[in-house]
Every structure is written in C-alpha cells, then in structure tokens.
Short mmCIF file of C-alpha atoms in Angstrom, two decimals:
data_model
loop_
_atom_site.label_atom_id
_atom_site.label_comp_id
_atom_site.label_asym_id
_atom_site.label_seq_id
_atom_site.Cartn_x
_atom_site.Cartn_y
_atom_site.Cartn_z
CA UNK A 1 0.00 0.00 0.00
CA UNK A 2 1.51 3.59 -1.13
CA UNK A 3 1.23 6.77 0.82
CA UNK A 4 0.26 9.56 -1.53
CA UNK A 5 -0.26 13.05 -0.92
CA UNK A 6 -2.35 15.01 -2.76
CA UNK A 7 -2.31 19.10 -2.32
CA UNK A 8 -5.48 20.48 -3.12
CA UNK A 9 -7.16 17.84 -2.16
CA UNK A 10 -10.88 19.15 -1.64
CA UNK A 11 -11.93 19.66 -4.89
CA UNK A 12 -11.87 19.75 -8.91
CA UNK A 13 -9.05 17.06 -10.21
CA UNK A 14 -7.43 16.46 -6.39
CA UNK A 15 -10.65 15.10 -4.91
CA UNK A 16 -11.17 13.17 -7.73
CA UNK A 17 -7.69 11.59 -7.71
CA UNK A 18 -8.49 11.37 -3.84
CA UNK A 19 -11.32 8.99 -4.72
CA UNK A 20 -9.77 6.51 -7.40
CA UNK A 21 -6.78 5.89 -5.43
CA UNK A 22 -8.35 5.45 -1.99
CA UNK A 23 -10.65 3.26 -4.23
CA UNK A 24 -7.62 1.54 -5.67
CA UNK A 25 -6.32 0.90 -1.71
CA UNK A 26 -3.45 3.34 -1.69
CA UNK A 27 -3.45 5.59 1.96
CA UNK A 28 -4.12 8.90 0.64
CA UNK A 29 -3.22 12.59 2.50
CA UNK A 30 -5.91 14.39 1.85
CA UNK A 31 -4.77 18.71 1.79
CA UNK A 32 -6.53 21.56 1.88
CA UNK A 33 -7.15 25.25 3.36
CA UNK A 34 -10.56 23.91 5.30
CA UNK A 35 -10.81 21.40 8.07
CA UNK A 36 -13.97 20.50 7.00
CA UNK A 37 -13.79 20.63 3.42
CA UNK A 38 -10.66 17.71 4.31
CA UNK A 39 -12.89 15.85 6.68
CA UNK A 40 -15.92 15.69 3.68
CA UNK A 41 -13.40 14.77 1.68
CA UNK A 42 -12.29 11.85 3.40
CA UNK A 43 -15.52 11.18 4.38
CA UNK A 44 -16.73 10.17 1.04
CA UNK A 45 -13.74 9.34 -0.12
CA UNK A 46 -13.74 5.89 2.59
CA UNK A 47 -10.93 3.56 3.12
CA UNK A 48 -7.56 5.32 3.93
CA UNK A 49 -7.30 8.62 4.68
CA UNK A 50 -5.66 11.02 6.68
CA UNK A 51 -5.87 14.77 6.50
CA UNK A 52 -3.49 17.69 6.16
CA UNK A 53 -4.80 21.64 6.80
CA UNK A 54 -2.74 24.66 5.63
CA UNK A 55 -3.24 27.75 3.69
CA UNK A 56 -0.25 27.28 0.83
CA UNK A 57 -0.40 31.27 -0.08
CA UNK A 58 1.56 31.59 3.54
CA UNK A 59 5.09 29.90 3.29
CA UNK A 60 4.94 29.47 7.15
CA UNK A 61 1.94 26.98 6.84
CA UNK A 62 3.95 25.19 3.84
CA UNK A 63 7.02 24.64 6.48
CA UNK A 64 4.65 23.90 9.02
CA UNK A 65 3.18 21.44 6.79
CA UNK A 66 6.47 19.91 5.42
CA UNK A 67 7.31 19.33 9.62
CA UNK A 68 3.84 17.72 10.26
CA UNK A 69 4.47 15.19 6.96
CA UNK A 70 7.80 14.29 8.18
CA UNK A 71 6.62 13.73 11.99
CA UNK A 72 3.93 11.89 10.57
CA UNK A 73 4.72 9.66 8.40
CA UNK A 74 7.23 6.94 8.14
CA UNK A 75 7.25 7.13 4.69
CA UNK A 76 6.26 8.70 1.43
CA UNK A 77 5.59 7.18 -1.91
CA UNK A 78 4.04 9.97 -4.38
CA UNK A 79 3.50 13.74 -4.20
CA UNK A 80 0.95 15.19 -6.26
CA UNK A 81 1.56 19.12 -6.28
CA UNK A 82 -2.05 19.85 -7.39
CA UNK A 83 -2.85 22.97 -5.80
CA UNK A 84 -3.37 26.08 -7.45
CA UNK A 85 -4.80 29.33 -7.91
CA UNK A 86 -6.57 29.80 -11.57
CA UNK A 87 -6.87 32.82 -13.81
CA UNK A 88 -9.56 34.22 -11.10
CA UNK A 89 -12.59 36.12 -12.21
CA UNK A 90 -12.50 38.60 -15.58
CA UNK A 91 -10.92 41.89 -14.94
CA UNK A 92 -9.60 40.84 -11.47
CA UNK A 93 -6.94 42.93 -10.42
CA UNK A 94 -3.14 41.66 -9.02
CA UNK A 95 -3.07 40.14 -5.63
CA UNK A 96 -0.64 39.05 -3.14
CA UNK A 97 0.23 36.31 -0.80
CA UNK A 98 0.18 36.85 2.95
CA UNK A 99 3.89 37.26 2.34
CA UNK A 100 3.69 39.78 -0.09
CA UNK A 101 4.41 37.61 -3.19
CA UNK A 102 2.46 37.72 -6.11
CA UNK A 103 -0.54 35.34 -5.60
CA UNK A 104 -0.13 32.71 -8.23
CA UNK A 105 3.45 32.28 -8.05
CA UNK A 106 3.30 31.92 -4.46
CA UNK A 107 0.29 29.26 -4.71
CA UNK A 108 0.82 27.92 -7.58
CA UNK A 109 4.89 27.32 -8.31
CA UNK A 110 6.77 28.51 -4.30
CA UNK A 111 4.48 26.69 -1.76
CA UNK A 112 5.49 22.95 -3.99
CA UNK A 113 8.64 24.08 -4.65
CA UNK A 114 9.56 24.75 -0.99
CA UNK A 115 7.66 21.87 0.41
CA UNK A 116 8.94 19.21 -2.06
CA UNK A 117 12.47 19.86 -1.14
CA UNK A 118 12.04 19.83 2.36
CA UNK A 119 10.10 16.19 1.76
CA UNK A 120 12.84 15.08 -0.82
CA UNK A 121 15.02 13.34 1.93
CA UNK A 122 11.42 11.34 2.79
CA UNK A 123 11.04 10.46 -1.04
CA UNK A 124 14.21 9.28 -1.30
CA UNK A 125 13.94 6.92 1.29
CA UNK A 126 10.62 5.27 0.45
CA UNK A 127 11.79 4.95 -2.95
CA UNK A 128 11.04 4.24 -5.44
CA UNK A 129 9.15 7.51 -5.36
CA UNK A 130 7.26 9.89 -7.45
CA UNK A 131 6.65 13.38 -8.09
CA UNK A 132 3.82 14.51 -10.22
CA UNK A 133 3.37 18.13 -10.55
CA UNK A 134 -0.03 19.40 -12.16
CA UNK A 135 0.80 22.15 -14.54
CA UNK A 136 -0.50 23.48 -17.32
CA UNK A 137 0.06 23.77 -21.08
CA UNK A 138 -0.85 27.58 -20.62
CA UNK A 139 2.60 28.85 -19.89
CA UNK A 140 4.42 32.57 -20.62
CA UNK A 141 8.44 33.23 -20.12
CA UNK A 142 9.12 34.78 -16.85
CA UNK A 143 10.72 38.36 -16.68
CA UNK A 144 13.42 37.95 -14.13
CA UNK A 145 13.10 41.85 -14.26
CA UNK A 146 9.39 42.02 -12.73
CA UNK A 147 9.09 38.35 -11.57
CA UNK A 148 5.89 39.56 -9.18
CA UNK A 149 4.38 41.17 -12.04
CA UNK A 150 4.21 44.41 -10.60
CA UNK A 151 4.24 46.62 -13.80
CA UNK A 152 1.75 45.38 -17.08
CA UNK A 153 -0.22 42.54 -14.63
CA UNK A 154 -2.14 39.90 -16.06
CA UNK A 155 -4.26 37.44 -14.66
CA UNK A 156 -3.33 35.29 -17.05
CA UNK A 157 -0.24 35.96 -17.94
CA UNK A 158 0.25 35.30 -13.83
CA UNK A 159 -0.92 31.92 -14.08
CA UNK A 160 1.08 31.07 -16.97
CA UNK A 161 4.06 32.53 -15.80
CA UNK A 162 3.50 30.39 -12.44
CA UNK A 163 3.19 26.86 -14.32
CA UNK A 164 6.09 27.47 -16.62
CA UNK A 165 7.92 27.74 -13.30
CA UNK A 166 6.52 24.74 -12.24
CA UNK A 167 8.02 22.86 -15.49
CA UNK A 168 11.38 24.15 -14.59
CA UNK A 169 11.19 22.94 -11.13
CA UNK A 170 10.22 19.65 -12.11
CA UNK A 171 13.28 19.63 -14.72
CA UNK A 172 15.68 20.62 -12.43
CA UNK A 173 14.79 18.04 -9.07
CA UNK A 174 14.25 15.32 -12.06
CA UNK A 175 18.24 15.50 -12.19
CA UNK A 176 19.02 16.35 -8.89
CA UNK A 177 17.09 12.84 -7.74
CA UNK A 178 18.36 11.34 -10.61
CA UNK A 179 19.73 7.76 -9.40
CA UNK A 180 18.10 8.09 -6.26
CA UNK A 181 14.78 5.96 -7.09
CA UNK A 182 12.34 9.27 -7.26
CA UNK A 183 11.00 10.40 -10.67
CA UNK A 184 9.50 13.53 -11.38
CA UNK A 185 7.45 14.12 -13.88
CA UNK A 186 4.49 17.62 -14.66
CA UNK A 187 1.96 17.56 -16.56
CA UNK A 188 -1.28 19.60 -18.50
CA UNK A 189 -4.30 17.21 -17.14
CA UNK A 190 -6.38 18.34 -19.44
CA UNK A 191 -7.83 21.19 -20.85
CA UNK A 192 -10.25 23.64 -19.30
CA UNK A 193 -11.94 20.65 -16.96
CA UNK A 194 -15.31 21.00 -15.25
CA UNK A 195 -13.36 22.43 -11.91
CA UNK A 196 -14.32 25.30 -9.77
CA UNK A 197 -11.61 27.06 -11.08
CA UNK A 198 -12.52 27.51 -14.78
CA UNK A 199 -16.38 28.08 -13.67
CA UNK A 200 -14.96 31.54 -11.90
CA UNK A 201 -13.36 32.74 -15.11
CA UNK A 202 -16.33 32.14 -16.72
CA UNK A 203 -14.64 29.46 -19.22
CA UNK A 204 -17.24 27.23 -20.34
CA UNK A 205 -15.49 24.17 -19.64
CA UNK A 206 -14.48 21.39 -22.37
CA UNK A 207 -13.23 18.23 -20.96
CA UNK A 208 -14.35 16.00 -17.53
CA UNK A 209 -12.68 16.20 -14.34
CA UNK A 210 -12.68 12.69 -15.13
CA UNK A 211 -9.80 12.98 -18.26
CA UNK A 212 -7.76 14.88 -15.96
CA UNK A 213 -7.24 12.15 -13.73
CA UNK A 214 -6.92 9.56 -16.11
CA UNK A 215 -4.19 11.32 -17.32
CA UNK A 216 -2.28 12.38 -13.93
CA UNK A 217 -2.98 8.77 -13.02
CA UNK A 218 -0.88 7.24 -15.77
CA UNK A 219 1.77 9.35 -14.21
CA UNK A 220 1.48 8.12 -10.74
CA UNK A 221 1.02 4.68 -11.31
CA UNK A 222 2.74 3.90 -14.39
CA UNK A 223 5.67 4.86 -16.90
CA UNK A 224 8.40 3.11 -14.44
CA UNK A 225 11.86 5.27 -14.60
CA UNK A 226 10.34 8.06 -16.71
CA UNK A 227 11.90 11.84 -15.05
CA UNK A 228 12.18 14.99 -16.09
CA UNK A 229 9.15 15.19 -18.90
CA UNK A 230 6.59 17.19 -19.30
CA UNK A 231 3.01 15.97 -20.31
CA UNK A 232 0.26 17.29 -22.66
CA UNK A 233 -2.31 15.11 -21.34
CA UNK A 234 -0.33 11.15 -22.00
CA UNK A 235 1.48 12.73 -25.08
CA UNK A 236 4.98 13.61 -24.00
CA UNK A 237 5.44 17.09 -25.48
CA UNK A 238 7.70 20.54 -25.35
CA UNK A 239 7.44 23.00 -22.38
CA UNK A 240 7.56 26.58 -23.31
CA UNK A 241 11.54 27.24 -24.65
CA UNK A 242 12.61 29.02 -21.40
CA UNK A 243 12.46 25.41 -19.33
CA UNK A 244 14.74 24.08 -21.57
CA UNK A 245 17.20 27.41 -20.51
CA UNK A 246 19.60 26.52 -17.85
CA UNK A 247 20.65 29.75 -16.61
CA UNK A 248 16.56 31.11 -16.09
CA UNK A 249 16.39 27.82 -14.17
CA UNK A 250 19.66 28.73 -12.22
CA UNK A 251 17.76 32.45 -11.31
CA UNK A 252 14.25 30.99 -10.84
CA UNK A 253 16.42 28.97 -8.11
CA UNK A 254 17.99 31.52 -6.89
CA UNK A 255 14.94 33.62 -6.81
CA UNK A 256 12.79 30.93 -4.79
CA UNK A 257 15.65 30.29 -2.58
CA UNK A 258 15.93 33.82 -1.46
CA UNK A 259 11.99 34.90 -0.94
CA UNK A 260 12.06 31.55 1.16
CA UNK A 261 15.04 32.56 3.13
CA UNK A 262 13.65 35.93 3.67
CA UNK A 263 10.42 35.10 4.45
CA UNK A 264 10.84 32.33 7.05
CA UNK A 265 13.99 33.89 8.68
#
C-alpha cells in the first residue's frame, strides 16, 4: 500500500484523484485550506485517509506542513503538487500572498517548490518515489526583471508565468534525484476541466474532471523510470523554450531560494 499526498485535495481534479486511489487501496493525505472541506473529503472518499490543513499562499503553513508530513509519516511514496490558484474572475486585479508575493506564483509554483524539497530526503527513502506536478500547457516566459508582475499585470499571464515555473522545477529536481529511485514528472491534465476554477473565469469548460485524472494517473502509477518530462495530457510534449534554458532555471532557483530565506527567517 503507497502513501500519496495530494495538495489540493478538496476539490476539482485532487478530490477526484483522492477517490480513485483510496478506491484503488493506496493511503491517501488528503490537503486543503478547510478542516472541514478535508474531513468531507475523506468522508466520502472511505478507506484510507488522513488529513493535512494549511493555507499554501503563507510559506509558514507550507514549512509547518512539510514538519507535520515528516513527523507523521514513516514514509512517502508519491507527491501530487495539485494545488493552485486559476486565472480568477475577468478583470480581477493583481493580488498578493500573505507574504507579499504575487498570488499565483506563491500558490501555484513557491508553496510545492519549498515543500517538495524539504520532503525530498522522505522520497528518497521510500523509494522508489514519485513526483507529479499538475501544470499546465498555458505557460508565458518569466521576466526575471518584474518576476511579481508588478508593472503590465495579467491574470493570465500570472498563471502562466506560475506553471512554466513549475516545469522548470520539475526539470531541475528530475536530475538532482536522478539515481536516487524518485521520478518527477508535470503535466497539462487536461484542458479547461469541469473544476471550480474555470467556472470563476467564466470558461465554459471542455473536458471531464474525469480525463484529468486519467491522465495524472498514468503518471502516478505507471511509466516506471520516466523523469524529467513534461506531459500534454499522456502525449509527452515541449514545455515553453525558457524550461529548456539553464541559466533562467539557475535564477528561478535563486529567486525561490531567497523569498524563502527571507520570508521564514
């Protein structure tokens, strides 16, 4: 039996996954920002559960959650970074985090950056391990000029700024774990699903929460070995060029390292 844990957990594609691998007999960690919303969760969800409650747009509650994992748990066989903030509602304006970063890359890309790599040393030794980050194929270059997107903000170009981030993440831990047992692996689930999420932008939504997990489900249970890929759905495809650029992953790392630093010192 695996231990997975799934961040946003309580609804849209993360509940669902909750379901078909509790289902499946897997011990599932169930996030989210709302005890209860976790508790309904794992209500319906039956078998094995446990739950998990922090708000990931404060990098405090991400560390806090890291430490709770880690006293936990023995052991750790799949992360699912699913959490996220979408585009929002038309003509929203820019927003922050509780630490002052700009909302979607501190939901979206910081708070599974920072708490995968304090859970790495946990992946590592349940491995083999995976990592399966839930991007998007929506994705814009990030100027390392105005990272928090504090001159020309938009909502979307926020959210696709945040995923491509998450892309380059998952690149650079796939070869930093490399040998070590742990893949890691993103993916776009699908497009515009039936969430939440794309219901507040007012998308009219195109594919079934359903096809989103089908497809983050082949990554968790199967392609054995597979790291450092990227996803359209199961077709293996090309991030946008700037993942592929070494030296904007070197400052996106740098970057993430020192808002962490700051903001938990």
């Amino acid at each position: 039996m695996r231990t997975i844990l799934i961040t946003g957990a309580t609804d849209g594609l993360g509940r669902e996954l909750a379901r078909r691998l509790v289902a499946a007999g897997d011990l599932v960690i169930v996030h989210g920002r709302d005890p209860e919303r976790v508790d309904r969760v794992r209500e319906r969800a039956g078998g094995r559960t446990e739950g998990i409650v922090a708000d990931l747009a404060e990098l405090r509650q991400v560390e806090r959650m890291a430490a709770e994992v880690l006293d936990r748990f023995d052991r750790l066989d799949v992360l699912v970074n699913n959490a996220g903030v979408g585009g929002g509602k038309p003509f929203s304006g820019r927003a922050e985090s509780a630490d002052g970063i700009e909302l979607r890359l501190a939901v979206n890309y910081l708070a599974g950056y920072h708490l995968t790599r304090r859970l790495a040393p946990l992946l590592v030794s349940s491995a083999p391990a995976r990592v399966v980050n839930v991007a998007s194929v929506g994705q814009q270059a990030i100027d390392f000029d105005d990272p928090m997107l504090t001159k020309g903000y938009g909502r979307m170009r926020a959210y696709a700024q945040s995923k491509l981030a998450q892309i380059m993440f998952t690149f650079d831990l796939a070869e930093e774990l490399s040998g070590k047992g742990v893949t890691v692996n993103a993916l776009h689930p699908a497009t515009f699903m039936n969430t939440s999420m794309v219901r507040e932008a007012l998308v009219p939504p195109i594919s079934s929460v359903g096809q989103g997990a089908a497809a983050t489900l082949r990554l968790i249970d199967g392609l054995d070995g597979v790291t450092g890929r990227y996803f359209d759905q199961d077709r293996e495809s090309r991030a946008n060029a700037q993942a592929y650029d070494l030296e904007a992953r070197k400052r996106l790392r740098d970057l993430s390292d020192d808002l962490i630093r700051r903001t938990l010192a």
